[in-house]
PDB file of C-alpha atoms in Angstrom:
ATOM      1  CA  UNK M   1     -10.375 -15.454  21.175  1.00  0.00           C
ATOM      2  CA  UNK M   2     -12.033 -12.649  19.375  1.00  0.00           C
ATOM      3  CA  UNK M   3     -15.566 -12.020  19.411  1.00  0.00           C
ATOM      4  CA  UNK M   4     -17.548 -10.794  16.410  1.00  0.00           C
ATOM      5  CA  UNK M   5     -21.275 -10.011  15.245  1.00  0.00           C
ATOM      6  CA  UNK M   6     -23.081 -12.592  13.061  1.00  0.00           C
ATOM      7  CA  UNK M   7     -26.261 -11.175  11.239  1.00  0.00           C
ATOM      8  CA  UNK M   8     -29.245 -12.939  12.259  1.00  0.00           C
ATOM      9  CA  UNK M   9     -28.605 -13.292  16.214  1.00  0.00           C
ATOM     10  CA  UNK M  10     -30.008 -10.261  17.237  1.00  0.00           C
ATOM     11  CA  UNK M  11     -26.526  -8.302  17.396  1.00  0.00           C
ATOM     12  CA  UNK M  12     -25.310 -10.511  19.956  1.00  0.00           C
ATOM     13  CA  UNK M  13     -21.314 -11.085  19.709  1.00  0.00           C
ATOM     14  CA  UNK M  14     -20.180 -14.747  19.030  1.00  0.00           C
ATOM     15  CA  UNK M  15     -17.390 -15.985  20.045  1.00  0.00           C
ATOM     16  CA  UNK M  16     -14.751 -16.795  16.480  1.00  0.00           C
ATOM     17  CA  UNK M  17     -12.270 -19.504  17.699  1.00  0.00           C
ATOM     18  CA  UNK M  18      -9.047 -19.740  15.320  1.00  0.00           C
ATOM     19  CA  UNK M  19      -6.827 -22.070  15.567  1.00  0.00           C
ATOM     20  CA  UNK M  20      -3.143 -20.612  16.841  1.00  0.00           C
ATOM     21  CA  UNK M  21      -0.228 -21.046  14.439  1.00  0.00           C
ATOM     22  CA  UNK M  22       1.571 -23.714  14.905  1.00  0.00           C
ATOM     23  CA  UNK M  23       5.299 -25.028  13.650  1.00  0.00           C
ATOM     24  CA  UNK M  24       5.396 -21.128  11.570  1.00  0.00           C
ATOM     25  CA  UNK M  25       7.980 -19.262  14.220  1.00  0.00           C
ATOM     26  CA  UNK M  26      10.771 -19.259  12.217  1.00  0.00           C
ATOM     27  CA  UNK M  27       8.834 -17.332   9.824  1.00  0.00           C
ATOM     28  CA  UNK M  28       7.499 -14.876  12.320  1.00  0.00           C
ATOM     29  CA  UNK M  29      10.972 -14.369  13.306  1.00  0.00           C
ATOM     30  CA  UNK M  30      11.963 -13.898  10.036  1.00  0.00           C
ATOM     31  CA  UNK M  31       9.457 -11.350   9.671  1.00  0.00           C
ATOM     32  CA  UNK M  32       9.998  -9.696  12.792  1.00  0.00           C
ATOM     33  CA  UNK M  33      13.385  -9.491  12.327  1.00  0.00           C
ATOM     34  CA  UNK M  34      13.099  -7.620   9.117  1.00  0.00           C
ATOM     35  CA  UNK M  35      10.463  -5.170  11.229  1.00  0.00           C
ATOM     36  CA  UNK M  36      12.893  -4.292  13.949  1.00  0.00           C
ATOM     37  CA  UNK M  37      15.655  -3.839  11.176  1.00  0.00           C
ATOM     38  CA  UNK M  38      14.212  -1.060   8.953  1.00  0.00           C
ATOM     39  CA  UNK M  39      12.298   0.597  12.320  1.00  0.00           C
ATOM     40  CA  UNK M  40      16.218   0.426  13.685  1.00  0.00           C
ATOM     41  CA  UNK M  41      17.663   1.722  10.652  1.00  0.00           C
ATOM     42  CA  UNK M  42      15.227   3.621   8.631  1.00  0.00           C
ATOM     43  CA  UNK M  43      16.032   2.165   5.190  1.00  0.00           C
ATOM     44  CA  UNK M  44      13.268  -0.880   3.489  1.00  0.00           C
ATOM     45  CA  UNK M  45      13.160  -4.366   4.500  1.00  0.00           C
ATOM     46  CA  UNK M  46      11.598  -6.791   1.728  1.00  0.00           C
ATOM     47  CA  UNK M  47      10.274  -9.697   2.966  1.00  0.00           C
ATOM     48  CA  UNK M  48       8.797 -12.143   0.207  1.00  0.00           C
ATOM     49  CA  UNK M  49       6.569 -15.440   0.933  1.00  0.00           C
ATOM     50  CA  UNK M  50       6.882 -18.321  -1.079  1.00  0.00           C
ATOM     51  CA  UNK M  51       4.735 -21.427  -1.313  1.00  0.00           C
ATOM     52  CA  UNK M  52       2.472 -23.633  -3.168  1.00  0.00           C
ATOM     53  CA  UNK M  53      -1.448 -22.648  -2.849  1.00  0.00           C
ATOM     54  CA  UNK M  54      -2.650 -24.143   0.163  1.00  0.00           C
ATOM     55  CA  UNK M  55       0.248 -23.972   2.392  1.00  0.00           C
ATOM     56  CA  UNK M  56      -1.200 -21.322   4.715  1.00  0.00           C
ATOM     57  CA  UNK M  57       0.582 -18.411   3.144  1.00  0.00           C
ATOM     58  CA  UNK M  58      -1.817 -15.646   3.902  1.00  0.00           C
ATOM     59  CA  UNK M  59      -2.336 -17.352   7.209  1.00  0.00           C
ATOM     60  CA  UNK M  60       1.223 -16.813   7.909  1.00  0.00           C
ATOM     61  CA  UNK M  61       0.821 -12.771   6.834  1.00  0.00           C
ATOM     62  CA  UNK M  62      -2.304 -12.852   9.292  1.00  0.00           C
ATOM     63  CA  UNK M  63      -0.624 -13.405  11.909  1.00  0.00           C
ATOM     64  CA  UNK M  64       2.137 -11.561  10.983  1.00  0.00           C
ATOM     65  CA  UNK M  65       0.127  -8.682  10.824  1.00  0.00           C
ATOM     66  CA  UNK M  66      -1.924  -8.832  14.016  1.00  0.00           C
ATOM     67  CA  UNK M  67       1.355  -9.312  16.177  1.00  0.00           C
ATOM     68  CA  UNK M  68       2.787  -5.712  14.156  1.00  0.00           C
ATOM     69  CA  UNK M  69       0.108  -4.446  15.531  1.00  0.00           C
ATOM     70  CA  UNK M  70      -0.443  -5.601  18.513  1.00  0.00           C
ATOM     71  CA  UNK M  71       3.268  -4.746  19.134  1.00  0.00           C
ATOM     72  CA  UNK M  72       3.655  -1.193  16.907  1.00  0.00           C
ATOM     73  CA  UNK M  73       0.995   0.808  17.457  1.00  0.00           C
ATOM     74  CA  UNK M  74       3.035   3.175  15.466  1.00  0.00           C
ATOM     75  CA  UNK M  75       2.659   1.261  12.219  1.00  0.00           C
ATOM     76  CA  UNK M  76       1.071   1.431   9.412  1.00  0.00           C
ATOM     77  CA  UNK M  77       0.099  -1.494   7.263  1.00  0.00           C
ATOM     78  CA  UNK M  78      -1.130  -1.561   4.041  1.00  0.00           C
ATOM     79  CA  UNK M  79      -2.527  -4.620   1.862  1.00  0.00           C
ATOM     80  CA  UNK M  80      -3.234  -4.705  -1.268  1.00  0.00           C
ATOM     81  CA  UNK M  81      -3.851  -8.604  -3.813  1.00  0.00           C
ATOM     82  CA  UNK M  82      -2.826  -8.902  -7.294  1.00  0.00           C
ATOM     83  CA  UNK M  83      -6.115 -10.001  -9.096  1.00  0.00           C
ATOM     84  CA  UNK M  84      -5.812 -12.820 -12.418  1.00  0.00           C
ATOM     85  CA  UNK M  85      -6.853 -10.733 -15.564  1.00  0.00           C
ATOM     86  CA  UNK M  86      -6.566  -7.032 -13.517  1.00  0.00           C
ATOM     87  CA  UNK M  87      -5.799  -4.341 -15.021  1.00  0.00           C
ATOM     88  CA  UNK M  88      -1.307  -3.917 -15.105  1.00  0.00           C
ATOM     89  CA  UNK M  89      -0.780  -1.764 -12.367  1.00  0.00           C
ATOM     90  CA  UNK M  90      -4.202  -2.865 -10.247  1.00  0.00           C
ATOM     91  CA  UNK M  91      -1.945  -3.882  -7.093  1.00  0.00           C
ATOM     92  CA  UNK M  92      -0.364  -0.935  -7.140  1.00  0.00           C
ATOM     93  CA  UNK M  93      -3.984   1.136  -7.609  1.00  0.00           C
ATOM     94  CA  UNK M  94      -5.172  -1.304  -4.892  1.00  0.00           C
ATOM     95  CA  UNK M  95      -2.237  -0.599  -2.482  1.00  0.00           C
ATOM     96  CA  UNK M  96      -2.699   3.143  -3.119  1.00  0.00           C
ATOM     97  CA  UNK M  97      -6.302   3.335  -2.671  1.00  0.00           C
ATOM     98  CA  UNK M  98      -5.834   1.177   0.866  1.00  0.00           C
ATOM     99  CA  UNK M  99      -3.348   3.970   1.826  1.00  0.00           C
ATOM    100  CA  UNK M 100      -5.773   7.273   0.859  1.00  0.00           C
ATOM    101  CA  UNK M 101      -8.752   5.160   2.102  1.00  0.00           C
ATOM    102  CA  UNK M 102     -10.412   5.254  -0.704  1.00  0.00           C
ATOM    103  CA  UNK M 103     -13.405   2.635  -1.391  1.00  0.00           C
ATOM    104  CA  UNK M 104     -13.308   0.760  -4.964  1.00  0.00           C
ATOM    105  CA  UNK M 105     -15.677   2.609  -7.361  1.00  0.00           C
ATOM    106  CA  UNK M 106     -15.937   6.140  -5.514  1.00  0.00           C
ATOM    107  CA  UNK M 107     -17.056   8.849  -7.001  1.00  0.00           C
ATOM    108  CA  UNK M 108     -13.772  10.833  -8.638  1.00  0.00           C
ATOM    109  CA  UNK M 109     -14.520  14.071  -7.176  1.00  0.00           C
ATOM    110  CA  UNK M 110     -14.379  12.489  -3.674  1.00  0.00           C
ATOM    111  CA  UNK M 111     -11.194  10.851  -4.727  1.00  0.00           C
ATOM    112  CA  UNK M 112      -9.544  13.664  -5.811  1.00  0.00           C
ATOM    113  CA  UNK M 113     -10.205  15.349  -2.545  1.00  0.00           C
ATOM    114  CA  UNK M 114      -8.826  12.682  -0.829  1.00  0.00           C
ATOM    115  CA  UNK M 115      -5.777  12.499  -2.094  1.00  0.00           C
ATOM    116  CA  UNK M 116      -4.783  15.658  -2.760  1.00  0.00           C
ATOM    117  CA  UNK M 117      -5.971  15.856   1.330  1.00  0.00           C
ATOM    118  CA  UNK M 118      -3.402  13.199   2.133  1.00  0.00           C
ATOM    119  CA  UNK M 119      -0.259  14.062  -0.011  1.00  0.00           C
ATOM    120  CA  UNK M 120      -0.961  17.774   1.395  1.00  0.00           C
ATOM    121  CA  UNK M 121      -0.772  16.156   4.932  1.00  0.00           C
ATOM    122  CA  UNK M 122       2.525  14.281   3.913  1.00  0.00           C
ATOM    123  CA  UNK M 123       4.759  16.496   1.181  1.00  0.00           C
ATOM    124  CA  UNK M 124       3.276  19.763   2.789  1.00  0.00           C
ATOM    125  CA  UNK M 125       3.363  22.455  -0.021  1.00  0.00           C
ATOM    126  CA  UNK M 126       6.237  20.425  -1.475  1.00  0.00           C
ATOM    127  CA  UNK M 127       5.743  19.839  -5.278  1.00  0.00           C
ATOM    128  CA  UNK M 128       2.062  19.012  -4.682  1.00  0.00           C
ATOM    129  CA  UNK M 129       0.840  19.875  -7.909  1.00  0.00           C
ATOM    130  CA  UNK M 130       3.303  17.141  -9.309  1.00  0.00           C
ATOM    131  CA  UNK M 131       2.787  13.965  -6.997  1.00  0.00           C
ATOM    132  CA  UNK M 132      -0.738  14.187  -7.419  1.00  0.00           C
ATOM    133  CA  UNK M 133      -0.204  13.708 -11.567  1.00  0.00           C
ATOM    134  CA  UNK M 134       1.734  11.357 -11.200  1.00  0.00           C
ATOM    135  CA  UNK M 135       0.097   9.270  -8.246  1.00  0.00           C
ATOM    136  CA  UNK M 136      -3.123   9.875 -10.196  1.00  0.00           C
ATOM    137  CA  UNK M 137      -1.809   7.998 -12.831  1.00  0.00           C
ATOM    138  CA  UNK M 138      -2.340   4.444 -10.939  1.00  0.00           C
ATOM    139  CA  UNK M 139      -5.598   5.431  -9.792  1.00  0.00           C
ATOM    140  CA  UNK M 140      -7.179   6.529 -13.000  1.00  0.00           C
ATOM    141  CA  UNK M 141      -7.482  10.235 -12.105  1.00  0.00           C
ATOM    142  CA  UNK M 142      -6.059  13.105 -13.412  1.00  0.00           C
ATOM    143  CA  UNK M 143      -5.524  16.673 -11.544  1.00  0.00           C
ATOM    144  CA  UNK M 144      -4.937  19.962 -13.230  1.00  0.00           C
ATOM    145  CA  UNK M 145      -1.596  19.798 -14.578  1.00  0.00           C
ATOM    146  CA  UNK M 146       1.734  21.744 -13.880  1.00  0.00           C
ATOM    147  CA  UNK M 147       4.018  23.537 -15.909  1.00  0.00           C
ATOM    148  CA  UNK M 148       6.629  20.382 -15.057  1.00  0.00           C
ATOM    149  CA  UNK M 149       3.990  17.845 -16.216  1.00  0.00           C
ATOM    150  CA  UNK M 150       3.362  19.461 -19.352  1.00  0.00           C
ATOM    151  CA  UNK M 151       7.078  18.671 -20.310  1.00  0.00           C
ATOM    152  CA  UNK M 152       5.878  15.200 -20.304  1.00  0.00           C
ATOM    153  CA  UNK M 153       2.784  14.909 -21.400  1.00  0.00           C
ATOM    154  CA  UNK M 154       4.456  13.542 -25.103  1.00  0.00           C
ATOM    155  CA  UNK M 155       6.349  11.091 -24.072  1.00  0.00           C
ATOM    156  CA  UNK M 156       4.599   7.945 -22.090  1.00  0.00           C
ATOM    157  CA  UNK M 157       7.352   6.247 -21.395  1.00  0.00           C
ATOM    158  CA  UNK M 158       8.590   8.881 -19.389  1.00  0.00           C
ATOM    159  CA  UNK M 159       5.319   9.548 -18.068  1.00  0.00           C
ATOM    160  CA  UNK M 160       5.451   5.808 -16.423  1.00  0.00           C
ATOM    161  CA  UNK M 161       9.888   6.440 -15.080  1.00  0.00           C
ATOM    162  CA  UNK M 162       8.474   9.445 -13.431  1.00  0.00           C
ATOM    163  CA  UNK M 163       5.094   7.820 -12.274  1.00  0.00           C
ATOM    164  CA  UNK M 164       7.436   5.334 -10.580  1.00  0.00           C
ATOM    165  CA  UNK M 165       9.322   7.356  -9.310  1.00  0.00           C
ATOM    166  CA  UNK M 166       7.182   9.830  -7.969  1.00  0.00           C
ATOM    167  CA  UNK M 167       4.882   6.467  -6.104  1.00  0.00           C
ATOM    168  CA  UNK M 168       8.481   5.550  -4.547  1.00  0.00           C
ATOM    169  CA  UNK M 169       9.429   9.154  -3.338  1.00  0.00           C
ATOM    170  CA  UNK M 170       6.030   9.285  -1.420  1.00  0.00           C
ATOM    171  CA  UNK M 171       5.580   6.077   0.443  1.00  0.00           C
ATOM    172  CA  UNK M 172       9.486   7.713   1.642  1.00  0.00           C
ATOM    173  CA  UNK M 173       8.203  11.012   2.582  1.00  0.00           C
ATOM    174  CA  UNK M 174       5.267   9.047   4.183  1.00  0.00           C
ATOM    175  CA  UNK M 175       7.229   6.297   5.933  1.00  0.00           C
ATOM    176  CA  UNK M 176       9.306   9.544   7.934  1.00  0.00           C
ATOM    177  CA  UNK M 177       6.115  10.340   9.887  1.00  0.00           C
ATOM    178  CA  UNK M 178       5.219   6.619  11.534  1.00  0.00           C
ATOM    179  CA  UNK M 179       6.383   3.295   9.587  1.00  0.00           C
ATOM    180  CA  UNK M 180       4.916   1.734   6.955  1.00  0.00           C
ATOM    181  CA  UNK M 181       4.022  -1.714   6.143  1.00  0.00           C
ATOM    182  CA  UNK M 182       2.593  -2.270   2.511  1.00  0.00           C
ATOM    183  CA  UNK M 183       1.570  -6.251   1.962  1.00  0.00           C
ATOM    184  CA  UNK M 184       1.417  -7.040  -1.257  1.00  0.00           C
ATOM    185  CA  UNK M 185      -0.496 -10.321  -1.890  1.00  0.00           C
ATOM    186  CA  UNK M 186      -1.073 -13.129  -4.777  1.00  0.00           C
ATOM    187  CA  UNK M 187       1.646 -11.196  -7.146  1.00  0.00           C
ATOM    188  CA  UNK M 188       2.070 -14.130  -9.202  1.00  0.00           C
ATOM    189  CA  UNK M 189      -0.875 -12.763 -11.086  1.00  0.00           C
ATOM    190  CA  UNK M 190       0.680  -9.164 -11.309  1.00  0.00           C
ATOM    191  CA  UNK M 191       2.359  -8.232 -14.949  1.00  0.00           C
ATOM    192  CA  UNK M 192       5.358  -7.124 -15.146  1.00  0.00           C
ATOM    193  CA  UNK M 193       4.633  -3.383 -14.831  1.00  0.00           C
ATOM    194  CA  UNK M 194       2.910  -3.836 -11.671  1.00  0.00           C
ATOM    195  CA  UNK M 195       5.955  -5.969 -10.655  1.00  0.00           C
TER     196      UNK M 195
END
């Protein structure tokens, strides 16, 4: 039982009673499973949810979650929803503003900081200049360009194969220093380039 503070009552903790999961282990196992797989191995476990709405889907990644972390402090986890009518690549935006902590509508100044903070902390001084173009790209910022981006600053489809790829090489480089997690929730209303 958790305790948590309800506006109103003077500040004073009240008791939140949720029901345990019940009849869901094979899941959990499932899920663990693929945890103590890629932490053994190094390489990505996928793990994909399926269900009708109402079937206790999230509830399943709830408690999926709390036991990562109750068991891997080392862990990092991630989540991020697909939203009906969002913007094509808003999960990913979502799931990348969750990792560089970044709250929805900041000002892009701070953002900027931010990230180019935390892919300095990951890539070192490792083609800096380059993730953040590219990784700016699903957040809707731009940073002072490179000679390299420049060569593609023509052609948007190549813009997007590199944006891709550049989003894939850092969660990598990221995942080296402690594990990551990254949820990714409701993606039946993602498009196909967020997919």
């Amino acid at each position: 039982m958790s305790t948590t503070t309800v506006p109103g009552t003077g500040g004073s903790p009240i008791p939140v009673l949720r029901a345990p999961l019940i009849g869901r282990t094979q899941e959990l196992d499932a899920i663990d499973g693929a945890l103590a797989r890629a932490l053994s191995s190094g390489q990505p476990e996928v793990v994909t949810v399926l269900g009708g709405a109402g079937v206790g889907k999230t509830r399943l990644v709830d408690e999926a979650v709390s036991r990562i972390k109750a068991r891997e402090r080392r862990v990092r986890i991630f989540r991020a929803a697909a939203r009906e009518g969002g913007p094509s690549l808003g999960v990913i935006q979502r799931l990348l503003r969750a990792r560089f902590s970044l709250p929805e509508g900041s000002e892009p100044d701070m953002a900027w900081d931010l990230v180019r903070s935390a892919v300095t902390e990951v890539l070192g001084d490792r083609r800096v200049a380059e993730f953040l173009h590219f990784l700016g790209v699903f957040l809707d910022l731009t940073f002072p360009e490179s000679p390299f981006v420049k060569a593609f600053e023509d052609d948007p489809e190549q813009v997007a194969r590199m944006s891709r790829a550049v989003l894939r090489r850092f969660f990598e480089v990221d995942a080296q220093s402690s594990p990551l997690v990254l949820v990714l929730e409701d993606l039946h209303h993602a498009t196909d380039d967020g997919l």
